[in-house]
Short mmCIF file of C-alpha atoms in Angstrom, two decimals:
data_model
loop_
_atom_site.label_atom_id
_atom_site.label_comp_id
_atom_site.label_asym_id
_atom_site.label_seq_id
_atom_site.Cartn_x
_atom_site.Cartn_y
_atom_site.Cartn_z
CA UNK N 1 0.00 0.00 0.00
CA UNK N 2 1.41 3.36 -1.04
CA UNK N 3 1.47 6.15 1.54
CA UNK N 4 -0.91 9.04 1.04
CA UNK N 5 0.89 12.08 -0.26
CA UNK N 6 0.33 15.10 1.94
CA UNK N 7 -1.18 17.91 -0.13
CA UNK N 8 0.68 21.19 -0.17
CA UNK N 9 -1.24 23.74 1.87
CA UNK N 10 -2.34 27.06 0.44
CA UNK N 11 -0.08 28.79 2.96
CA UNK N 12 2.93 26.79 1.74
CA UNK N 13 2.10 27.59 -1.88
CA UNK N 14 1.70 31.27 -1.06
CA UNK N 15 4.96 31.31 0.91
CA UNK N 16 6.84 29.66 -1.97
CA UNK N 17 5.36 32.07 -4.52
CA UNK N 18 6.17 35.17 -2.50
CA UNK N 19 9.67 33.91 -1.70
CA UNK N 20 10.32 33.33 -5.40
CA UNK N 21 8.99 36.79 -6.24
CA UNK N 22 11.43 38.38 -3.80
CA UNK N 23 14.35 36.26 -4.99
CA UNK N 24 13.64 37.06 -8.64
CA UNK N 25 13.29 40.77 -7.95
CA UNK N 26 9.58 41.09 -8.66
CA UNK N 27 9.50 42.97 -5.35
CA UNK N 28 12.37 45.36 -4.66
CA UNK N 29 14.35 45.57 -1.45
CA UNK N 30 12.37 47.71 0.99
CA UNK N 31 9.14 47.53 -1.02
CA UNK N 32 5.93 47.62 1.02
CA UNK N 33 3.81 44.47 0.81
CA UNK N 34 0.08 44.93 1.26
CA UNK N 35 -1.83 41.84 2.38
CA UNK N 36 -4.85 42.95 0.37
CA UNK N 37 -2.89 43.61 -2.81
CA UNK N 38 -0.98 40.34 -2.55
CA UNK N 39 -4.19 38.42 -1.94
CA UNK N 40 -5.70 40.00 -5.03
CA UNK N 41 -2.62 39.29 -7.16
CA UNK N 42 -2.47 35.65 -6.06
CA UNK N 43 -6.21 35.04 -6.07
CA UNK N 44 -6.35 33.93 -2.44
CA UNK N 45 -7.76 35.29 0.80
CA UNK N 46 -5.73 37.41 3.19
CA UNK N 47 -5.25 34.54 5.65
CA UNK N 48 -2.67 32.50 3.66
CA UNK N 49 -0.95 35.75 2.69
CA UNK N 50 -0.71 36.79 6.34
CA UNK N 51 0.64 33.36 7.30
CA UNK N 52 3.09 33.39 4.38
CA UNK N 53 4.44 36.79 5.42
CA UNK N 54 4.94 35.43 8.95
CA UNK N 55 6.90 32.49 7.52
CA UNK N 56 9.05 34.78 5.40
CA UNK N 57 9.68 37.00 8.39
CA UNK N 58 11.18 33.96 10.14
CA UNK N 59 13.49 33.53 7.13
CA UNK N 60 14.60 37.16 7.34
CA UNK N 61 13.01 38.05 4.01
CA UNK N 62 10.28 40.27 5.44
CA UNK N 63 10.66 43.16 7.86
CA UNK N 64 7.51 43.89 9.85
CA UNK N 65 7.40 47.44 11.17
CA UNK N 66 4.77 48.25 13.82
CA UNK N 67 2.08 50.67 12.64
CA UNK N 68 3.59 50.65 9.15
CA UNK N 69 3.27 47.15 7.71
CA UNK N 70 5.43 44.51 6.01
CA UNK N 71 8.39 45.30 3.79
CA UNK N 72 10.86 43.26 1.74
CA UNK N 73 14.11 43.05 3.69
CA UNK N 74 16.71 45.69 2.90
CA UNK N 75 20.36 44.60 3.13
CA UNK N 76 22.55 46.84 5.23
CA UNK N 77 26.21 46.45 6.03
CA UNK N 78 25.81 45.03 9.54
CA UNK N 79 23.14 42.56 8.50
CA UNK N 80 25.17 41.42 5.52
CA UNK N 81 28.25 40.86 7.63
CA UNK N 82 26.25 38.73 10.04
CA UNK N 83 24.60 36.79 7.22
CA UNK N 84 27.91 36.08 5.49
CA UNK N 85 29.60 34.99 8.71
CA UNK N 86 26.64 32.74 9.54
CA UNK N 87 26.71 31.25 6.06
CA UNK N 88 30.45 30.66 6.17
CA UNK N 89 30.32 28.80 9.48
CA UNK N 90 27.46 26.46 8.57
CA UNK N 91 28.46 25.85 4.95
CA UNK N 92 32.05 24.97 5.81
CA UNK N 93 30.72 22.65 8.51
CA UNK N 94 28.32 21.05 6.05
CA UNK N 95 31.15 20.55 3.56
CA UNK N 96 33.32 18.85 6.20
CA UNK N 97 30.47 16.44 7.01
CA UNK N 98 29.59 15.79 3.37
CA UNK N 99 33.21 14.97 2.56
CA UNK N 100 33.30 12.51 5.43
CA UNK N 101 30.01 10.71 4.76
CA UNK N 102 29.28 11.07 1.03
CA UNK N 103 32.28 12.40 -0.97
CA UNK N 104 31.38 10.46 -4.12
CA UNK N 105 27.74 11.54 -4.39
CA UNK N 106 28.73 15.11 -3.45
CA UNK N 107 31.39 15.20 -6.17
CA UNK N 108 28.94 13.85 -8.76
CA UNK N 109 26.33 16.48 -7.84
CA UNK N 110 28.77 19.38 -7.85
CA UNK N 111 30.39 18.36 -11.13
CA UNK N 112 26.98 18.02 -12.80
CA UNK N 113 25.80 21.41 -11.55
CA UNK N 114 29.08 23.05 -12.55
CA UNK N 115 28.57 21.75 -16.10
CA UNK N 116 25.07 23.22 -16.12
CA UNK N 117 26.44 26.55 -14.87
CA UNK N 118 29.03 26.49 -17.65
CA UNK N 119 26.28 25.94 -20.23
CA UNK N 120 24.13 28.79 -18.90
CA UNK N 121 27.09 31.15 -18.70
CA UNK N 122 28.06 30.41 -22.30
CA UNK N 123 24.47 31.04 -23.40
CA UNK N 124 24.33 34.28 -21.37
CA UNK N 125 21.40 32.89 -19.39
CA UNK N 126 21.88 34.94 -16.25
CA UNK N 127 18.83 33.86 -14.26
CA UNK N 128 19.35 30.16 -14.97
CA UNK N 129 23.04 30.47 -14.12
CA UNK N 130 22.30 32.08 -10.76
CA UNK N 131 19.64 29.48 -9.96
CA UNK N 132 22.20 26.71 -10.52
CA UNK N 133 24.69 28.69 -8.43
CA UNK N 134 22.25 28.39 -5.55
CA UNK N 135 21.71 24.69 -6.30
CA UNK N 136 25.48 24.09 -6.14
CA UNK N 137 25.65 25.31 -2.56
CA UNK N 138 22.41 23.59 -1.60
CA UNK N 139 23.94 20.30 -2.77
CA UNK N 140 26.59 20.59 -0.07
CA UNK N 141 23.85 20.63 2.56
CA UNK N 142 21.89 17.88 0.79
CA UNK N 143 24.85 15.52 1.19
CA UNK N 144 25.96 16.46 4.70
CA UNK N 145 23.51 14.11 6.43
CA UNK N 146 22.57 16.63 9.11
CA UNK N 147 19.00 17.93 9.33
CA UNK N 148 19.97 20.80 11.61
CA UNK N 149 22.47 22.17 9.11
CA UNK N 150 19.99 21.70 6.28
CA UNK N 151 17.35 23.63 8.23
CA UNK N 152 19.87 26.36 9.05
CA UNK N 153 20.63 26.71 5.35
CA UNK N 154 16.94 26.85 4.49
CA UNK N 155 16.51 29.81 6.85
CA UNK N 156 19.01 31.90 4.90
CA UNK N 157 18.61 30.52 1.37
CA UNK N 158 15.95 33.05 0.38
CA UNK N 159 18.00 36.05 1.42
CA UNK N 160 21.08 34.66 -0.32
CA UNK N 161 19.08 33.96 -3.46
CA UNK N 162 17.70 37.50 -3.57
CA UNK N 163 21.16 38.99 -3.07
CA UNK N 164 22.65 36.66 -5.67
CA UNK N 165 20.04 37.65 -8.26
CA UNK N 166 20.53 41.34 -7.49
CA UNK N 167 24.30 41.52 -7.42
CA UNK N 168 25.78 38.35 -8.90
CA UNK N 169 24.93 38.59 -12.59
CA UNK N 170 27.58 40.94 -13.96
CA UNK N 171 29.65 39.21 -16.69
CA UNK N 172 32.97 39.59 -14.86
CA UNK N 173 31.44 38.33 -11.63
CA UNK N 174 29.83 35.36 -13.37
CA UNK N 175 33.15 34.41 -14.99
CA UNK N 176 34.91 34.57 -11.63
CA UNK N 177 32.10 32.67 -9.94
CA UNK N 178 32.13 29.92 -12.57
CA UNK N 179 35.87 29.40 -12.26
CA UNK N 180 35.57 29.13 -8.48
CA UNK N 181 32.67 26.65 -8.62
CA UNK N 182 34.56 24.47 -11.10
CA UNK N 183 37.62 24.49 -8.86
CA UNK N 184 35.57 23.48 -5.81
CA UNK N 185 33.88 20.65 -7.71
CA UNK N 186 37.23 19.39 -9.06
CA UNK N 187 38.80 19.47 -5.61
CA UNK N 188 35.86 17.54 -4.10
CA UNK N 189 36.17 14.96 -6.91
CA UNK N 190 39.85 14.50 -6.06
CA UNK N 191 38.93 13.85 -2.43
CA UNK N 192 36.33 11.30 -3.57
CA UNK N 193 39.04 9.57 -5.61
CA UNK N 194 41.25 9.29 -2.54
CA UNK N 195 43.66 12.04 -3.52
CA UNK N 196 44.78 15.01 -1.44
CA UNK N 197 44.01 18.15 -3.44
CA UNK N 198 45.88 21.39 -3.02
CA UNK N 199 44.12 23.66 -2.35
CA UNK N 200 41.53 21.71 -0.40
CA UNK N 201 37.79 21.99 -1.04
CA UNK N 202 37.42 23.74 2.30
CA UNK N 203 40.00 26.39 1.45
CA UNK N 204 38.43 26.99 -1.96
CA UNK N 205 34.93 27.27 -0.52
CA UNK N 206 36.07 29.69 2.17
CA UNK N 207 37.76 31.84 -0.47
CA UNK N 208 34.50 31.82 -2.40
CA UNK N 209 32.02 32.73 0.34
CA UNK N 210 33.78 34.37 3.30
CA UNK N 211 33.67 38.16 3.49
CA UNK N 212 37.38 38.40 4.29
CA UNK N 213 38.16 36.83 0.94
CA UNK N 214 37.78 37.92 -2.67
CA UNK N 215 34.22 36.94 -3.51
CA UNK N 216 31.63 39.56 -4.39
CA UNK N 217 30.27 39.29 -0.86
CA UNK N 218 33.43 41.05 0.27
CA UNK N 219 32.49 44.47 -1.05
CA UNK N 220 29.60 45.04 1.31
CA UNK N 221 29.35 48.76 0.65
CA UNK N 222 28.80 48.04 -3.02
CA UNK N 223 25.80 45.91 -2.09
CA UNK N 224 24.20 48.69 -0.08
#
């Protein structure tokens, strides 16, 4: 007997749709979000919209201001520093675990996604490239075998996706990003093959995401 699939609730569908709209830039940073207008746009009542906004607030994507309403989060320097440091700590930890429990599957996933990124970059498909960029990092958490780290990543993934779409699509940045993702995937593959790569996957990933290094997250003032 097959298990009964749990239907996706209207609140979940509304949350996913609003999250995607923020990530893709349909709503700008700092834009006011009216429950009534969103309900009308999505063809639902205000209740799932209200619940969706509460969910997105927990993810840091919505800023609720008393007596004013709900607004798309606005990145500022302090918040970005905290987000980047948080990301660096949990993603490096997830990589360490993934390399210890599933190096082969991780390498296969990263190499496949890197090839997709290469294809989208060559075709100048910015949105698709940036979506696969996010999938590359999500794969590290998918293979780490730790639900807590996966949940921690899920809490910040929306903010990272919105920032990536906003600031990560310049041609020079995409070229740099692609080279770094390929290098990380290659280094992970070498670990999976029993070799000792130099530099290590951990060092390459830290160079790619930590604010003290040369990734585009480093220039925080340019993002604000």
